[in-house]
Amino acid sequence: MLFGLGNLFYVSVLLVNAIAVLSEDRFLARIGWSAQSFEPSFGGSTDTTSIKAKIVNLIASVRTLMRIPLIAINTLVIAYELVLG
């Protein structure tokens, strides 16, 4: 099988790593995708229905929730690759 479950796992780990590494100050703020750009003004409401707002919320959630589990997952993947190659 060319694209098995192991390769699918590697791709998903790499994609989550790529999202977690994005710098909000250097990269996301330049293109207008920082979490601060979606804070409402006084008396305003946030726009949570747009696709851009949902992607920004997803990036912020992944960066917050997956930080510690990614360390463990990356350590296991590295150990697996070193031992079983």
PDB file of N, CA and C in Angstrom:
ATOM      1  N   MET A   1       0.852  -1.171   0.000  1.00  0.00           N
ATOM      2  CA  MET A   1       0.000   0.000   0.000  1.00  0.00           C
ATOM      3  C   MET A   1       0.898   1.235   0.000  1.00  0.00           C
ATOM      4  N   LEU A   2       0.663   2.092  -0.929  1.00  0.00           N
ATOM      5  CA  LEU A   2       1.509   3.263  -1.101  1.00  0.00           C
ATOM      6  C   LEU A   2       1.298   4.299  -0.009  1.00  0.00           C
ATOM      7  N   PHE A   3       0.066   4.535   0.344  1.00  0.00           N
ATOM      8  CA  PHE A   3      -0.239   5.559   1.334  1.00  0.00           C
ATOM      9  C   PHE A   3      -0.986   4.906   2.486  1.00  0.00           C
ATOM     10  N   GLY A   4      -0.236   4.340   3.434  1.00  0.00           N
ATOM     11  CA  GLY A   4      -0.836   3.599   4.525  1.00  0.00           C
ATOM     12  C   GLY A   4      -1.165   4.467   5.718  1.00  0.00           C
ATOM     13  N   LEU A   5      -1.533   3.812   6.791  1.00  0.00           N
ATOM     14  CA  LEU A   5      -1.893   4.536   8.002  1.00  0.00           C
ATOM     15  C   LEU A   5      -0.687   5.213   8.645  1.00  0.00           C
ATOM     16  N   GLY A   6       0.487   4.611   8.515  1.00  0.00           N
ATOM     17  CA  GLY A   6       1.692   5.224   9.063  1.00  0.00           C
ATOM     18  C   GLY A   6       2.015   6.543   8.383  1.00  0.00           C
ATOM     19  N   ASN A   7       1.918   6.553   7.067  1.00  0.00           N
ATOM     20  CA  ASN A   7       2.168   7.796   6.331  1.00  0.00           C
ATOM     21  C   ASN A   7       1.100   8.846   6.620  1.00  0.00           C
ATOM     22  N   LEU A   8      -0.150   8.413   6.770  1.00  0.00           N
ATOM     23  CA  LEU A   8      -1.215   9.337   7.120  1.00  0.00           C
ATOM     24  C   LEU A   8      -0.972   9.942   8.501  1.00  0.00           C
ATOM     25  N   PHE A   9      -0.478   9.140   9.438  1.00  0.00           N
ATOM     26  CA  PHE A   9      -0.137   9.640  10.774  1.00  0.00           C
ATOM     27  C   PHE A   9       1.001  10.651  10.692  1.00  0.00           C
ATOM     28  N   TYR A  10       2.031  10.369   9.900  1.00  0.00           N
ATOM     29  CA  TYR A  10       3.153  11.299   9.740  1.00  0.00           C
ATOM     30  C   TYR A  10       2.686  12.631   9.146  1.00  0.00           C
ATOM     31  N   VAL A  11       1.832  12.571   8.148  1.00  0.00           N
ATOM     32  CA  VAL A  11       1.331  13.787   7.511  1.00  0.00           C
ATOM     33  C   VAL A  11       0.516  14.610   8.502  1.00  0.00           C
ATOM     34  N   SER A  12      -0.327  13.952   9.278  1.00  0.00           N
ATOM     35  CA  SER A  12      -1.135  14.692  10.251  1.00  0.00           C
ATOM     36  C   SER A  12      -0.270  15.308  11.344  1.00  0.00           C
ATOM     37  N   VAL A  13       0.752  14.600  11.805  1.00  0.00           N
ATOM     38  CA  VAL A  13       1.661  15.161  12.809  1.00  0.00           C
ATOM     39  C   VAL A  13       2.417  16.350  12.232  1.00  0.00           C
ATOM     40  N   LEU A  14       2.862  16.250  10.990  1.00  0.00           N
ATOM     41  CA  LEU A  14       3.573  17.362  10.370  1.00  0.00           C
ATOM     42  C   LEU A  14       2.671  18.577  10.171  1.00  0.00           C
ATOM     43  N   LEU A  15       1.418  18.365   9.791  1.00  0.00           N
ATOM     44  CA  LEU A  15       0.494  19.488   9.626  1.00  0.00           C
ATOM     45  C   LEU A  15       0.184  20.177  10.952  1.00  0.00           C
ATOM     46  N   VAL A  16      -0.007  19.399  11.997  1.00  0.00           N
ATOM     47  CA  VAL A  16      -0.261  19.996  13.308  1.00  0.00           C
ATOM     48  C   VAL A  16       0.990  20.731  13.800  1.00  0.00           C
ATOM     49  N   ASN A  17       2.170  20.171  13.531  1.00  0.00           N
ATOM     50  CA  ASN A  17       3.412  20.869  13.872  1.00  0.00           C
ATOM     51  C   ASN A  17       3.523  22.187  13.120  1.00  0.00           C
ATOM     52  N   ALA A  18       3.156  22.190  11.856  1.00  0.00           N
ATOM     53  CA  ALA A  18       3.237  23.418  11.054  1.00  0.00           C
ATOM     54  C   ALA A  18       2.296  24.492  11.596  1.00  0.00           C
ATOM     55  N   ILE A  19       1.113  24.099  12.020  1.00  0.00           N
ATOM     56  CA  ILE A  19       0.178  25.070  12.595  1.00  0.00           C
ATOM     57  C   ILE A  19       0.684  25.570  13.935  1.00  0.00           C
ATOM     58  N   ALA A  20       1.251  24.680  14.743  1.00  0.00           N
ATOM     59  CA  ALA A  20       1.709  25.061  16.077  1.00  0.00           C
ATOM     60  C   ALA A  20       2.917  25.981  16.032  1.00  0.00           C
ATOM     61  N   VAL A  21       3.696  25.917  14.980  1.00  0.00           N
ATOM     62  CA  VAL A  21       4.923  26.705  14.903  1.00  0.00           C
ATOM     63  C   VAL A  21       4.669  28.122  14.388  1.00  0.00           C
ATOM     64  N   LEU A  22       3.526  28.364  13.760  1.00  0.00           N
ATOM     65  CA  LEU A  22       3.251  29.682  13.199  1.00  0.00           C
ATOM     66  C   LEU A  22       3.355  30.767  14.272  1.00  0.00           C
ATOM     67  N   SER A  23       4.101  31.792  13.983  1.00  0.00           N
ATOM     68  CA  SER A  23       4.285  32.900  14.907  1.00  0.00           C
ATOM     69  C   SER A  23       3.188  33.928  14.683  1.00  0.00           C
ATOM     70  N   GLU A  24       2.472  34.240  15.744  1.00  0.00           N
ATOM     71  CA  GLU A  24       1.362  35.178  15.607  1.00  0.00           C
ATOM     72  C   GLU A  24       1.871  36.598  15.360  1.00  0.00           C
ATOM     73  N   ASP A  25       2.975  36.969  15.990  1.00  0.00           N
ATOM     74  CA  ASP A  25       3.497  38.326  15.833  1.00  0.00           C
ATOM     75  C   ASP A  25       4.167  38.529  14.482  1.00  0.00           C
ATOM     76  N   ARG A  26       4.954  37.569  14.054  1.00  0.00           N
ATOM     77  CA  ARG A  26       5.744  37.752  12.838  1.00  0.00           C
ATOM     78  C   ARG A  26       4.989  37.424  11.558  1.00  0.00           C
ATOM     79  N   PHE A  27       4.205  36.363  11.580  1.00  0.00           N
ATOM     80  CA  PHE A  27       3.582  35.907  10.340  1.00  0.00           C
ATOM     81  C   PHE A  27       2.087  36.210  10.280  1.00  0.00           C
ATOM     82  N   LEU A  28       1.350  35.776  11.284  1.00  0.00           N
ATOM     83  CA  LEU A  28      -0.107  35.879  11.218  1.00  0.00           C
ATOM     84  C   LEU A  28      -0.590  37.324  11.272  1.00  0.00           C
ATOM     85  N   ALA A  29       0.086  38.198  12.021  1.00  0.00           N
ATOM     86  CA  ALA A  29      -0.334  39.602  12.105  1.00  0.00           C
ATOM     87  C   ALA A  29      -0.092  40.322  10.780  1.00  0.00           C
ATOM     88  N   ARG A  30       0.918  39.933  10.043  1.00  0.00           N
ATOM     89  CA  ARG A  30       1.206  40.572   8.756  1.00  0.00           C
ATOM     90  C   ARG A  30       0.110  40.333   7.725  1.00  0.00           C
ATOM     91  N   ILE A  31      -0.454  39.149   7.755  1.00  0.00           N
ATOM     92  CA  ILE A  31      -1.501  38.847   6.781  1.00  0.00           C
ATOM     93  C   ILE A  31      -2.901  39.082   7.344  1.00  0.00           C
ATOM     94  N   GLY A  32      -2.968  39.623   8.572  1.00  0.00           N
ATOM     95  CA  GLY A  32      -4.259  39.962   9.163  1.00  0.00           C
ATOM     96  C   GLY A  32      -4.994  38.799   9.775  1.00  0.00           C
ATOM     97  N   TRP A  33      -4.276  37.762  10.175  1.00  0.00           N
ATOM     98  CA  TRP A  33      -4.912  36.584  10.749  1.00  0.00           C
ATOM     99  C   TRP A  33      -4.579  36.408  12.221  1.00  0.00           C
ATOM    100  N   SER A  34      -4.233  37.465  12.930  1.00  0.00           N
ATOM    101  CA  SER A  34      -3.936  37.342  14.354  1.00  0.00           C
ATOM    102  C   SER A  34      -5.236  37.362  15.147  1.00  0.00           C
ATOM    103  N   ALA A  35      -5.189  36.840  16.352  1.00  0.00           N
ATOM    104  CA  ALA A  35      -6.386  36.793  17.188  1.00  0.00           C
ATOM    105  C   ALA A  35      -6.788  38.190  17.632  1.00  0.00           C
ATOM    106  N   GLN A  36      -5.850  39.120  17.725  1.00  0.00           N
ATOM    107  CA  GLN A  36      -6.177  40.474  18.142  1.00  0.00           C
ATOM    108  C   GLN A  36      -6.975  41.226  17.075  1.00  0.00           C
ATOM    109  N   SER A  37      -6.859  40.841  15.836  1.00  0.00           N
ATOM    110  CA  SER A  37      -7.596  41.538  14.781  1.00  0.00           C
ATOM    111  C   SER A  37      -9.086  41.223  14.831  1.00  0.00           C
ATOM    112  N   PHE A  38      -9.486  40.204  15.587  1.00  0.00           N
ATOM    113  CA  PHE A  38     -10.892  39.837  15.676  1.00  0.00           C
ATOM    114  C   PHE A  38     -11.521  40.214  17.006  1.00  0.00           C
ATOM    115  N   GLU A  39     -10.822  40.986  17.845  1.00  0.00           N
ATOM    116  CA  GLU A  39     -11.419  41.439  19.092  1.00  0.00           C
ATOM    117  C   GLU A  39     -12.364  42.594  18.789  1.00  0.00           C
ATOM    118  N   PRO A  40     -13.557  42.548  19.341  1.00  0.00           N
ATOM    119  CA  PRO A  40     -14.524  43.607  19.021  1.00  0.00           C
ATOM    120  C   PRO A  40     -14.197  44.899  19.762  1.00  0.00           C
ATOM    121  N   SER A  41     -14.669  45.992  19.223  1.00  0.00           N
ATOM    122  CA  SER A  41     -14.534  47.267  19.911  1.00  0.00           C
ATOM    123  C   SER A  41     -15.615  47.350  20.986  1.00  0.00           C
ATOM    124  N   PHE A  42     -15.637  48.449  21.686  1.00  0.00           N
ATOM    125  CA  PHE A  42     -16.597  48.609  22.769  1.00  0.00           C
ATOM    126  C   PHE A  42     -18.020  48.537  22.226  1.00  0.00           C
ATOM    127  N   GLY A  43     -18.776  47.596  22.732  1.00  0.00           N
ATOM    128  CA  GLY A  43     -20.162  47.453  22.312  1.00  0.00           C
ATOM    129  C   GLY A  43     -20.353  46.663  21.036  1.00  0.00           C
ATOM    130  N   GLY A  44     -19.273  46.245  20.409  1.00  0.00           N
ATOM    131  CA  GLY A  44     -19.380  45.499  19.164  1.00  0.00           C
ATOM    132  C   GLY A  44     -19.461  44.007  19.414  1.00  0.00           C
ATOM    133  N   SER A  45     -19.748  43.287  18.369  1.00  0.00           N
ATOM    134  CA  SER A  45     -19.787  41.838  18.483  1.00  0.00           C
ATOM    135  C   SER A  45     -18.754  41.233  17.534  1.00  0.00           C
ATOM    136  N   THR A  46     -18.279  40.067  17.880  1.00  0.00           N
ATOM    137  CA  THR A  46     -17.288  39.405  17.040  1.00  0.00           C
ATOM    138  C   THR A  46     -17.977  38.688  15.891  1.00  0.00           C
ATOM    139  N   ASP A  47     -17.277  38.614  14.786  1.00  0.00           N
ATOM    140  CA  ASP A  47     -17.798  37.903  13.617  1.00  0.00           C
ATOM    141  C   ASP A  47     -17.230  36.489  13.643  1.00  0.00           C
ATOM    142  N   THR A  48     -17.987  35.550  14.173  1.00  0.00           N
ATOM    143  CA  THR A  48     -17.518  34.170  14.265  1.00  0.00           C
ATOM    144  C   THR A  48     -18.073  33.304  13.142  1.00  0.00           C
ATOM    145  N   THR A  49     -18.783  33.901  12.214  1.00  0.00           N
ATOM    146  CA  THR A  49     -19.384  33.102  11.151  1.00  0.00           C
ATOM    147  C   THR A  49     -18.516  33.034   9.904  1.00  0.00           C
ATOM    148  N   SER A  50     -17.564  33.941   9.749  1.00  0.00           N
ATOM    149  CA  SER A  50     -16.757  33.925   8.532  1.00  0.00           C
ATOM    150  C   SER A  50     -15.726  32.798   8.581  1.00  0.00           C
ATOM    151  N   ILE A  51     -15.321  32.378   7.437  1.00  0.00           N
ATOM    152  CA  ILE A  51     -14.330  31.295   7.346  1.00  0.00           C
ATOM    153  C   ILE A  51     -12.992  31.748   7.916  1.00  0.00           C
ATOM    154  N   LYS A  52     -12.625  33.000   7.662  1.00  0.00           N
ATOM    155  CA  LYS A  52     -11.361  33.536   8.171  1.00  0.00           C
ATOM    156  C   LYS A  52     -11.345  33.523   9.697  1.00  0.00           C
ATOM    157  N   ALA A  53     -12.439  33.915  10.335  1.00  0.00           N
ATOM    158  CA  ALA A  53     -12.513  33.909  11.799  1.00  0.00           C
ATOM    159  C   ALA A  53     -12.431  32.487  12.338  1.00  0.00           C
ATOM    160  N   LYS A  54     -13.048  31.549  11.652  1.00  0.00           N
ATOM    161  CA  LYS A  54     -12.988  30.158  12.099  1.00  0.00           C
ATOM    162  C   LYS A  54     -11.586  29.587  11.964  1.00  0.00           C
ATOM    163  N   ILE A  55     -10.867  29.949  10.891  1.00  0.00           N
ATOM    164  CA  ILE A  55      -9.491  29.473  10.719  1.00  0.00           C
ATOM    165  C   ILE A  55      -8.581  30.073  11.782  1.00  0.00           C
ATOM    166  N   VAL A  56      -8.759  31.363  12.083  1.00  0.00           N
ATOM    167  CA  VAL A  56      -7.952  32.007  13.125  1.00  0.00           C
ATOM    168  C   VAL A  56      -8.223  31.347  14.473  1.00  0.00           C
ATOM    169  N   ASN A  57      -9.478  31.047  14.777  1.00  0.00           N
ATOM    170  CA  ASN A  57      -9.808  30.359  16.026  1.00  0.00           C
ATOM    171  C   ASN A  57      -9.219  28.953  16.056  1.00  0.00           C
ATOM    172  N   LEU A  58      -9.225  28.249  14.917  1.00  0.00           N
ATOM    173  CA  LEU A  58      -8.636  26.915  14.849  1.00  0.00           C
ATOM    174  C   LEU A  58      -7.130  26.968  15.095  1.00  0.00           C
ATOM    175  N   ILE A  59      -6.451  27.931  14.477  1.00  0.00           N
ATOM    176  CA  ILE A  59      -5.001  28.069  14.667  1.00  0.00           C
ATOM    177  C   ILE A  59      -4.691  28.388  16.126  1.00  0.00           C
ATOM    178  N   ALA A  60      -5.446  29.296  16.734  1.00  0.00           N
ATOM    179  CA  ALA A  60      -5.218  29.633  18.141  1.00  0.00           C
ATOM    180  C   ALA A  60      -5.491  28.436  19.051  1.00  0.00           C
ATOM    181  N   SER A  61      -6.509  27.662  18.738  1.00  0.00           N
ATOM    182  CA  SER A  61      -6.832  26.482  19.547  1.00  0.00           C
ATOM    183  C   SER A  61      -5.749  25.416  19.436  1.00  0.00           C
ATOM    184  N   VAL A  62      -5.282  25.166  18.230  1.00  0.00           N
ATOM    185  CA  VAL A  62      -4.229  24.164  18.043  1.00  0.00           C
ATOM    186  C   VAL A  62      -2.952  24.602  18.752  1.00  0.00           C
ATOM    187  N   ARG A  63      -2.620  25.880  18.650  1.00  0.00           N
ATOM    188  CA  ARG A  63      -1.404  26.371  19.296  1.00  0.00           C
ATOM    189  C   ARG A  63      -1.514  26.272  20.807  1.00  0.00           C
ATOM    190  N   THR A  64      -2.713  26.436  21.356  1.00  0.00           N
ATOM    191  CA  THR A  64      -2.887  26.390  22.809  1.00  0.00           C
ATOM    192  C   THR A  64      -2.996  24.960  23.323  1.00  0.00           C
ATOM    193  N   LEU A  65      -3.857  24.163  22.716  1.00  0.00           N
ATOM    194  CA  LEU A  65      -4.166  22.841  23.256  1.00  0.00           C
ATOM    195  C   LEU A  65      -3.162  21.754  22.883  1.00  0.00           C
ATOM    196  N   MET A  66      -2.519  21.871  21.749  1.00  0.00           N
ATOM    197  CA  MET A  66      -1.653  20.788  21.280  1.00  0.00           C
ATOM    198  C   MET A  66      -0.179  20.992  21.593  1.00  0.00           C
ATOM    199  N   ARG A  67       0.168  22.015  22.355  1.00  0.00           N
ATOM    200  CA  ARG A  67       1.579  22.291  22.630  1.00  0.00           C
ATOM    201  C   ARG A  67       2.240  21.138  23.396  1.00  0.00           C
ATOM    202  N   ILE A  68       1.680  20.739  24.516  1.00  0.00           N
ATOM    203  CA  ILE A  68       2.265  19.670  25.335  1.00  0.00           C
ATOM    204  C   ILE A  68       2.119  18.300  24.674  1.00  0.00           C
ATOM    205  N   PRO A  69       0.940  17.929  24.146  1.00  0.00           N
ATOM    206  CA  PRO A  69       0.850  16.626  23.471  1.00  0.00           C
ATOM    207  C   PRO A  69       1.778  16.502  22.264  1.00  0.00           C
ATOM    208  N   LEU A  70       2.040  17.606  21.556  1.00  0.00           N
ATOM    209  CA  LEU A  70       2.945  17.530  20.412  1.00  0.00           C
ATOM    210  C   LEU A  70       4.369  17.205  20.827  1.00  0.00           C
ATOM    211  N   ILE A  71       4.775  17.673  21.989  1.00  0.00           N
ATOM    212  CA  ILE A  71       6.115  17.344  22.476  1.00  0.00           C
ATOM    213  C   ILE A  71       6.228  15.836  22.673  1.00  0.00           C
ATOM    214  N   ALA A  72       5.226  15.239  23.299  1.00  0.00           N
ATOM    215  CA  ALA A  72       5.243  13.794  23.531  1.00  0.00           C
ATOM    216  C   ALA A  72       5.137  13.015  22.218  1.00  0.00           C
ATOM    217  N   ILE A  73       4.256  13.446  21.330  1.00  0.00           N
ATOM    218  CA  ILE A  73       4.088  12.739  20.049  1.00  0.00           C
ATOM    219  C   ILE A  73       5.353  12.828  19.216  1.00  0.00           C
ATOM    220  N   ASN A  74       5.961  14.005  19.155  1.00  0.00           N
ATOM    221  CA  ASN A  74       7.201  14.162  18.391  1.00  0.00           C
ATOM    222  C   ASN A  74       8.328  13.325  18.982  1.00  0.00           C
ATOM    223  N   THR A  75       8.397  13.248  20.302  1.00  0.00           N
ATOM    224  CA  THR A  75       9.413  12.411  20.943  1.00  0.00           C
ATOM    225  C   THR A  75       9.215  10.942  20.597  1.00  0.00           C
ATOM    226  N   LEU A  76       7.967  10.479  20.620  1.00  0.00           N
ATOM    227  CA  LEU A  76       7.688   9.087  20.257  1.00  0.00           C
ATOM    228  C   LEU A  76       7.999   8.801  18.797  1.00  0.00           C
ATOM    229  N   VAL A  77       7.680   9.728  17.905  1.00  0.00           N
ATOM    230  CA  VAL A  77       7.963   9.533  16.481  1.00  0.00           C
ATOM    231  C   VAL A  77       9.466   9.491  16.244  1.00  0.00           C
ATOM    232  N   ILE A  78      10.204  10.376  16.900  1.00  0.00           N
ATOM    233  CA  ILE A  78      11.668  10.378  16.745  1.00  0.00           C
ATOM    234  C   ILE A  78      12.265   9.105  17.282  1.00  0.00           C
ATOM    235  N   ALA A  79      11.798   8.633  18.453  1.00  0.00           N
ATOM    236  CA  ALA A  79      12.320   7.392  19.009  1.00  0.00           C
ATOM    237  C   ALA A  79      11.982   6.209  18.111  1.00  0.00           C
ATOM    238  N   TYR A  80      10.779   6.182  17.567  1.00  0.00           N
ATOM    239  CA  TYR A  80      10.379   5.122  16.646  1.00  0.00           C
ATOM    240  C   TYR A  80      11.271   5.107  15.413  1.00  0.00           C
ATOM    241  N   GLU A  81      11.521   6.275  14.852  1.00  0.00           N
ATOM    242  CA  GLU A  81      12.370   6.351  13.657  1.00  0.00           C
ATOM    243  C   GLU A  81      13.806   5.971  13.950  1.00  0.00           C
ATOM    244  N   LEU A  82      14.312   6.306  15.133  1.00  0.00           N
ATOM    245  CA  LEU A  82      15.682   5.946  15.472  1.00  0.00           C
ATOM    246  C   LEU A  82      15.829   4.447  15.709  1.00  0.00           C
ATOM    247  N   VAL A  83      14.842   3.835  16.337  1.00  0.00           N
ATOM    248  CA  VAL A  83      14.946   2.409  16.678  1.00  0.00           C
ATOM    249  C   VAL A  83      14.584   1.534  15.483  1.00  0.00           C
ATOM    250  N   LEU A  84      13.462   1.807  14.855  1.00  0.00           N
ATOM    251  CA  LEU A  84      12.981   0.924  13.797  1.00  0.00           C
ATOM    252  C   LEU A  84      13.204   1.460  12.382  1.00  0.00           C
ATOM    253  N   GLY A  85      13.601   2.715  12.282  1.00  0.00           N
ATOM    254  CA  GLY A  85      13.966   3.352  11.027  1.00  0.00           C
ATOM    255  C   GLY A  85      13.023   3.164   9.948  1.00  0.00           C
TER     256      GLY A  85
END
